[in-house]
Tab-separated table of C-alpha atoms in Angstrom:
chain	number	residue	atom	x	y	z
T	1	MET	CA	-0.268	-0.511	-0.233
T	2	SER	CA	1.288	3.610	-0.879
T	3	LYS	CA	2.160	5.313	2.417
T	4	ASN	CA	3.517	8.773	1.450
T	5	ILE	CA	0.704	11.220	0.421
T	6	ALA	CA	1.320	14.829	-0.859
T	7	ILE	CA	-2.114	16.919	-0.668
T	8	MET	CA	-2.349	19.854	-2.667
T	9	GLY	CA	-5.226	21.996	-1.237
T	10	CYS	CA	-5.782	21.508	2.798
T	11	GLY	CA	-9.143	23.152	3.178
T	12	TRP	CA	-12.695	22.244	3.550
T	13	LEU	CA	-12.137	18.546	2.669
T	14	GLY	CA	-8.261	18.191	2.010
T	15	PHE	CA	-7.397	19.116	5.728
T	16	PRO	CA	-9.624	16.655	7.563
T	17	LEU	CA	-8.971	13.928	4.946
T	18	ALA	CA	-4.710	14.090	5.808
T	19	VAL	CA	-6.084	14.167	9.532
T	20	SER	CA	-7.930	10.755	8.915
T	21	LEU	CA	-5.265	9.544	6.549
T	22	ILE	CA	-2.286	10.126	9.283
T	23	GLU	CA	-5.063	7.994	11.994
T	24	LYS	CA	-4.383	5.517	9.409
T	25	GLY	CA	-1.055	5.142	9.228
T	26	TYR	CA	0.014	7.570	6.275
T	27	ILE	CA	2.561	10.221	5.997
T	28	VAL	CA	1.159	12.994	4.717
T	29	LYS	CA	2.406	16.266	3.380
T	30	GLY	CA	0.159	18.944	3.055
T	31	SER	CA	0.088	22.529	0.948
T	32	THR	CA	-1.608	25.798	1.724
T	33	THR	CA	-1.215	29.346	0.299
T	34	SER	CA	-1.379	30.878	4.078
T	35	ALA	CA	1.417	30.896	6.176
T	36	GLU	CA	-0.491	31.131	9.075
T	37	LYS	CA	-2.181	27.975	8.123
T	38	LYS	CA	1.224	25.884	8.550
T	39	GLU	CA	1.304	26.240	11.847
T	40	VAL	CA	-2.406	24.599	12.042
T	41	LEU	CA	-1.323	21.947	9.309
T	42	SER	CA	1.606	21.143	11.848
T	43	GLU	CA	-0.468	20.779	15.011
T	44	ALA	CA	-2.729	18.196	12.975
T	45	ARG	CA	0.890	16.228	12.306
T	46	ILE	CA	0.667	17.300	8.596
T	47	GLN	CA	4.086	18.222	6.972
T	48	PRO	CA	3.282	21.779	5.951
T	49	TYR	CA	4.626	23.439	2.872
T	50	LEU	CA	3.541	26.729	1.599
T	51	ILE	CA	3.038	26.646	-2.256
T	52	GLU	CA	1.200	29.122	-4.262
T	53	LEU	CA	0.333	27.698	-8.045
T	54	SER	CA	-0.665	30.177	-10.598
T	55	SER	CA	-1.127	29.845	-14.703
T	56	LYS	CA	2.552	30.842	-14.884
T	57	ALA	CA	4.600	29.646	-11.925
T	58	ILE	CA	4.864	27.384	-8.688
T	59	LYS	CA	6.138	29.896	-5.868
T	60	GLY	CA	7.264	27.426	-2.745
T	61	ASP	CA	9.125	24.060	-2.069
T	62	ILE	CA	7.564	22.022	-4.712
T	63	ASP	CA	10.430	19.770	-4.637
T	64	GLY	CA	10.606	18.945	-1.103
T	65	PHE	CA	6.690	18.723	-1.423
T	66	LEU	CA	6.488	16.497	-4.157
T	67	SER	CA	9.839	14.313	-3.188
T	68	GLY	CA	9.352	10.765	-1.998
T	69	THR	CA	5.427	10.980	-2.616
T	70	ASP	CA	3.785	7.836	-3.839
T	71	VAL	CA	0.399	9.522	-4.446
T	72	PHE	CA	-0.374	13.103	-5.320
T	73	ILE	CA	-3.914	14.461	-4.333
T	74	VAL	CA	-4.908	17.059	-6.380
T	75	ASN	CA	-7.297	18.921	-4.365
T	76	ILE	CA	-7.502	22.218	-5.825
T	77	PRO	CA	-10.808	23.756	-7.637
T	78	PRO	CA	-10.769	26.106	-10.475
T	79	LYS	CA	-11.084	29.716	-9.660
T	80	LEU	CA	-12.738	31.364	-12.743
T	81	ARG	CA	-14.605	34.296	-11.504
T	82	GLY	CA	-13.429	37.799	-10.160
T	83	ILE	CA	-10.362	39.837	-11.015
T	84	ASN	CA	-7.920	37.397	-9.997
T	85	SER	CA	-9.284	34.315	-12.396
T	86	GLU	CA	-6.805	32.194	-14.157
T	87	ASN	CA	-6.599	29.307	-16.341
T	88	PHE	CA	-7.062	26.258	-14.599
T	89	VAL	CA	-5.633	24.128	-17.373
T	90	LEU	CA	-2.426	25.891	-17.342
T	91	LYS	CA	-2.100	25.196	-13.393
T	92	ILE	CA	-2.395	21.421	-14.032
T	93	LEU	CA	-0.054	21.789	-16.732
T	94	LEU	CA	2.891	23.113	-14.709
T	95	LEU	CA	2.040	20.542	-11.772
T	96	ILE	CA	1.956	17.651	-14.631
T	97	GLU	CA	5.475	18.820	-15.313
T	98	ASN	CA	6.608	18.365	-11.507
T	99	ILE	CA	4.992	15.067	-11.278
T	100	LYS	CA	7.404	13.875	-14.015
T	101	ASN	CA	10.184	15.513	-12.389
T	102	HIS	CA	9.702	13.769	-9.365
T	103	ASN	CA	8.802	10.492	-10.507
T	104	VAL	CA	5.174	10.406	-8.920
T	105	LYS	CA	3.158	7.157	-10.173
T	106	LYS	CA	-0.095	7.722	-8.747
T	107	VAL	CA	-2.600	10.889	-9.143
T	108	LEU	CA	-5.836	11.278	-7.492
T	109	PHE	CA	-7.362	13.994	-9.122
T	110	ILE	CA	-10.784	15.499	-7.444
T	111	SER	CA	-13.248	16.746	-10.285
T	112	SER	CA	-16.835	17.407	-10.780
T	113	THR	CA	-19.884	16.461	-11.969
T	114	SER	CA	-20.126	19.608	-13.523
T	115	VAL	CA	-18.363	18.080	-16.780
T	116	TYR	CA	-21.732	16.656	-17.548
T	117	THR	CA	-24.591	18.428	-19.058
T	118	ASP	CA	-28.200	19.131	-17.520
T	119	ASP	CA	-29.767	16.772	-20.012
T	120	ASN	CA	-32.616	15.050	-17.783
T	121	SER	CA	-30.314	11.764	-18.581
T	122	ILE	CA	-29.331	9.152	-16.178
T	123	VAL	CA	-25.452	9.797	-15.972
T	124	SER	CA	-22.750	7.169	-15.625
T	125	GLU	CA	-18.848	7.411	-16.358
T	126	ALA	CA	-19.842	5.949	-19.644
T	127	THR	CA	-21.862	8.819	-20.438
T	128	GLN	CA	-19.598	11.506	-22.745
T	129	PRO	CA	-19.216	14.596	-20.982
T	130	ARG	CA	-20.720	17.684	-22.301
T	131	PRO	CA	-19.609	20.821	-19.734
T	132	GLN	CA	-21.886	24.128	-20.038
T	133	THR	CA	-19.850	26.035	-17.779
T	134	GLU	CA	-16.376	27.390	-17.819
T	135	SER	CA	-15.514	25.833	-14.893
T	136	GLY	CA	-16.957	22.190	-16.273
T	137	LYS	CA	-14.654	22.868	-19.288
T	138	GLN	CA	-11.674	23.783	-17.471
T	139	LEU	CA	-11.887	20.485	-15.127
T	140	LEU	CA	-12.640	18.009	-18.031
T	141	GLU	CA	-9.499	19.514	-20.256
T	142	ALA	CA	-7.563	19.203	-16.704
T	143	GLU	CA	-8.854	15.778	-16.211
T	144	GLN	CA	-7.505	14.707	-20.251
T	145	LYS	CA	-4.565	16.122	-19.419
T	146	LEU	CA	-3.529	13.922	-16.695
T	147	GLN	CA	-4.559	10.925	-17.911
T	148	ALA	CA	-2.988	11.107	-21.260
T	149	CYS	CA	0.315	11.105	-19.071
T	150	PRO	CA	1.618	7.617	-19.551
T	151	GLU	CA	4.689	8.321	-16.797
T	152	PHE	CA	1.715	7.868	-14.036
T	153	GLU	CA	-1.683	6.396	-13.451
T	154	THR	CA	-4.381	8.861	-12.763
T	155	THR	CA	-7.416	8.376	-11.100
T	156	ILE	CA	-10.483	10.827	-11.275
T	157	ILE	CA	-12.911	11.189	-8.532
T	158	ARG	CA	-16.398	13.779	-10.037
T	159	PHE	CA	-17.750	14.648	-6.593
T	160	GLY	CA	-21.554	15.887	-6.692
T	161	GLY	CA	-22.415	19.269	-4.760
T	162	LEU	CA	-20.436	18.885	-1.777
T	163	ILE	CA	-22.103	19.156	1.739
T	164	GLY	CA	-20.962	18.679	5.378
T	165	GLY	CA	-19.745	20.760	8.292
T	166	GLU	CA	-20.667	24.591	8.236
T	167	ARG	CA	-21.282	23.948	4.452
T	168	HIS	CA	-24.752	23.093	3.109
T	169	PRO	CA	-26.668	25.081	0.189
T	170	ILE	CA	-29.336	25.837	2.377
T	171	TYR	CA	-27.969	28.858	4.090
T	172	PHE	CA	-27.598	30.175	0.911
T	173	LEU	CA	-30.697	29.580	-0.498
T	174	SER	CA	-32.738	30.488	2.418
T	175	GLY	CA	-35.227	33.249	1.597
T	176	LYS	CA	-34.125	33.770	-2.039
T	177	LYS	CA	-37.291	33.860	-4.976
T	178	ASN	CA	-37.981	32.492	-7.997
T	179	ILE	CA	-34.892	29.893	-7.899
T	180	LYS	CA	-34.750	28.147	-11.298
T	181	ASN	CA	-35.499	24.227	-11.765
T	182	PRO	CA	-37.459	23.230	-8.662
T	183	ASN	CA	-37.874	19.776	-9.720
T	184	ALA	CA	-34.285	18.991	-10.957
T	185	PRO	CA	-33.217	16.053	-9.119
T	186	LEU	CA	-30.091	16.660	-6.736
T	187	ASN	CA	-26.914	15.442	-6.960
T	188	LEU	CA	-25.010	15.680	-3.488
T	189	ILE	CA	-22.463	13.685	-1.580
T	190	HIS	CA	-21.651	14.871	2.382
T	191	ARG	CA	-17.893	15.239	3.184
T	192	ASP	CA	-17.426	11.999	5.092
T	193	ASP	CA	-18.310	9.818	2.634
T	194	CYS	CA	-15.860	12.122	0.095
T	195	MET	CA	-13.001	11.335	2.384
T	196	ALA	CA	-14.039	7.323	2.912
T	197	ILE	CA	-13.832	6.833	-1.146
T	198	ILE	CA	-10.530	8.681	-1.510
T	199	GLU	CA	-9.112	6.190	1.193
T	200	LYS	CA	-11.213	3.200	-0.016
T	201	ILE	CA	-9.433	4.183	-3.569
T	202	LEU	CA	-5.841	4.473	-1.691
T	203	ALA	CA	-6.467	1.292	0.115
T	204	THR	CA	-7.582	-0.892	-3.083
T	205	GLU	CA	-4.955	1.053	-5.476
T	206	LYS	CA	-7.723	1.503	-8.007
T	207	TRP	CA	-5.817	3.652	-10.548
T	208	GLY	CA	-6.440	4.551	-14.025
T	209	THR	CA	-10.010	4.869	-13.959
T	210	VAL	CA	-12.746	7.351	-13.037
T	211	PHE	CA	-16.224	7.301	-10.491
T	212	ASN	CA	-19.161	9.554	-10.174
T	213	ALA	CA	-19.186	9.911	-6.321
T	214	VAL	CA	-22.947	11.049	-5.654
T	215	TYR	CA	-25.112	9.701	-2.599
T	216	PRO	CA	-27.689	7.830	-4.478
T	217	ASP	CA	-30.688	9.145	-3.423
T	218	HIS	CA	-32.181	12.343	-5.637
T	219	PRO	CA	-34.632	14.267	-3.983
T	220	SER	CA	-35.741	17.422	-6.211
T	221	LYS	CA	-34.217	20.723	-5.387
T	222	LYS	CA	-37.885	22.389	-4.152
T	223	GLU	CA	-38.271	18.731	-1.804
T	224	TYR	CA	-35.218	18.745	-0.143
T	225	TYR	CA	-34.751	22.642	0.168
T	226	SER	CA	-37.677	23.160	1.735
T	227	ARG	CA	-37.610	20.141	4.209
T	228	LYS	CA	-33.923	21.536	5.565
T	229	ALA	CA	-34.918	25.046	5.762
T	230	ALA	CA	-37.706	23.640	8.270
T	231	GLU	CA	-35.305	21.546	9.617
T	232	PHE	CA	-32.405	24.536	10.073
T	233	LYS	CA	-35.573	26.764	11.120
T	234	LEU	CA	-34.924	29.158	8.218
T	235	THR	CA	-37.030	31.014	5.497
T	236	PRO	CA	-37.654	28.459	3.057
T	237	PRO	CA	-36.573	29.780	-0.794
T	238	ASN	CA	-39.062	30.192	-3.501
T	239	PHE	CA	-39.264	28.116	-6.335
T	240	ASP	CA	-39.940	29.294	-10.088
T	241	GLU	CA	-42.543	27.000	-11.203
T	242	ALA	CA	-43.056	28.551	-14.460
T	243	THR	CA	-40.437	26.713	-16.827
T	244	PRO	CA	-39.424	23.141	-17.245
T	245	SER	CA	-36.816	21.563	-14.870
T	246	THR	CA	-33.654	20.527	-16.313
T	247	GLY	CA	-30.839	18.728	-14.576
T	248	LYS	CA	-29.018	15.177	-14.538
T	249	THR	CA	-29.200	12.244	-11.936
T	250	ILE	CA	-25.696	10.925	-11.585
T	251	SER	CA	-25.125	7.234	-11.147
T	252	SER	CA	-22.546	5.964	-8.428
T	253	ASP	CA	-23.154	2.384	-9.364
T	254	LYS	CA	-19.677	1.761	-10.534
T	255	LEU	CA	-18.345	3.065	-7.217
T	256	ILE	CA	-20.508	0.926	-5.099
T	257	ARG	CA	-20.054	-2.095	-7.711
T	258	GLU	CA	-16.060	-1.821	-8.382
T	259	LEU	CA	-14.953	-0.499	-4.601
T	260	ASN	CA	-17.969	-2.470	-2.567
T	261	TYR	CA	-18.410	1.074	-1.299
T	262	ARG	CA	-21.518	1.536	1.091
T	263	PHE	CA	-22.578	5.261	1.546
T	264	THR	CA	-22.851	6.434	5.422
T	265	THR	CA	-24.208	9.579	5.575
T	266	ALA	CA	-27.433	10.636	4.090
T	267	LEU	CA	-28.347	13.952	2.706
């Protein structure tokens, strides 16, 4: 079993994942862009590295970060909004160069189900991705760049909407008016399952493949967020019923079948 893990992006998902892996006997390096957070990582027994990745250069000790790494987990989302937006694919190309230079043989890339289009279909890994957003387009191209490299094996995890801890869409949607697609099915996954799936892939050495990862229950947007508003004692959102809903239903059957995975945390 590969024991030396480097996680680029120790935030909402990466930090608790690193802590969990260390508890299971892995040696974990973690990157952050915040000098203040280095101490937080160190206190959690994560070997901290201050690394800043742009489309033009990597600032920080990327050599130390990747040296001796068995598995490199790339957990950085595209940031394509605002004045500081950059080309995500160029960032991945810089990482690929360093992955090769440091002889890393296994890569786990955290992607998203946004690579699939909303056409009211049931989506599996065999479905041809047709992203509609710029973020989805760049994620798909990044996947392809990584998978095209024969020097290392890449497994892609396409997570659905992420919930858990302090993160839940109802906090943003509470009280909002005229929310579109009220009957569209939701494709969500809890952070606890995200972590468990990653750990299962590491333990079973499932490399060179793609997994969709979404909780296998798909309530409609209206039903789910109305229920959650009541549960959290928040003002329920208002939905636009005038137009037909468009969406997709993501299947996690391959994940369940090939990893013998059982989801643990309901929506």
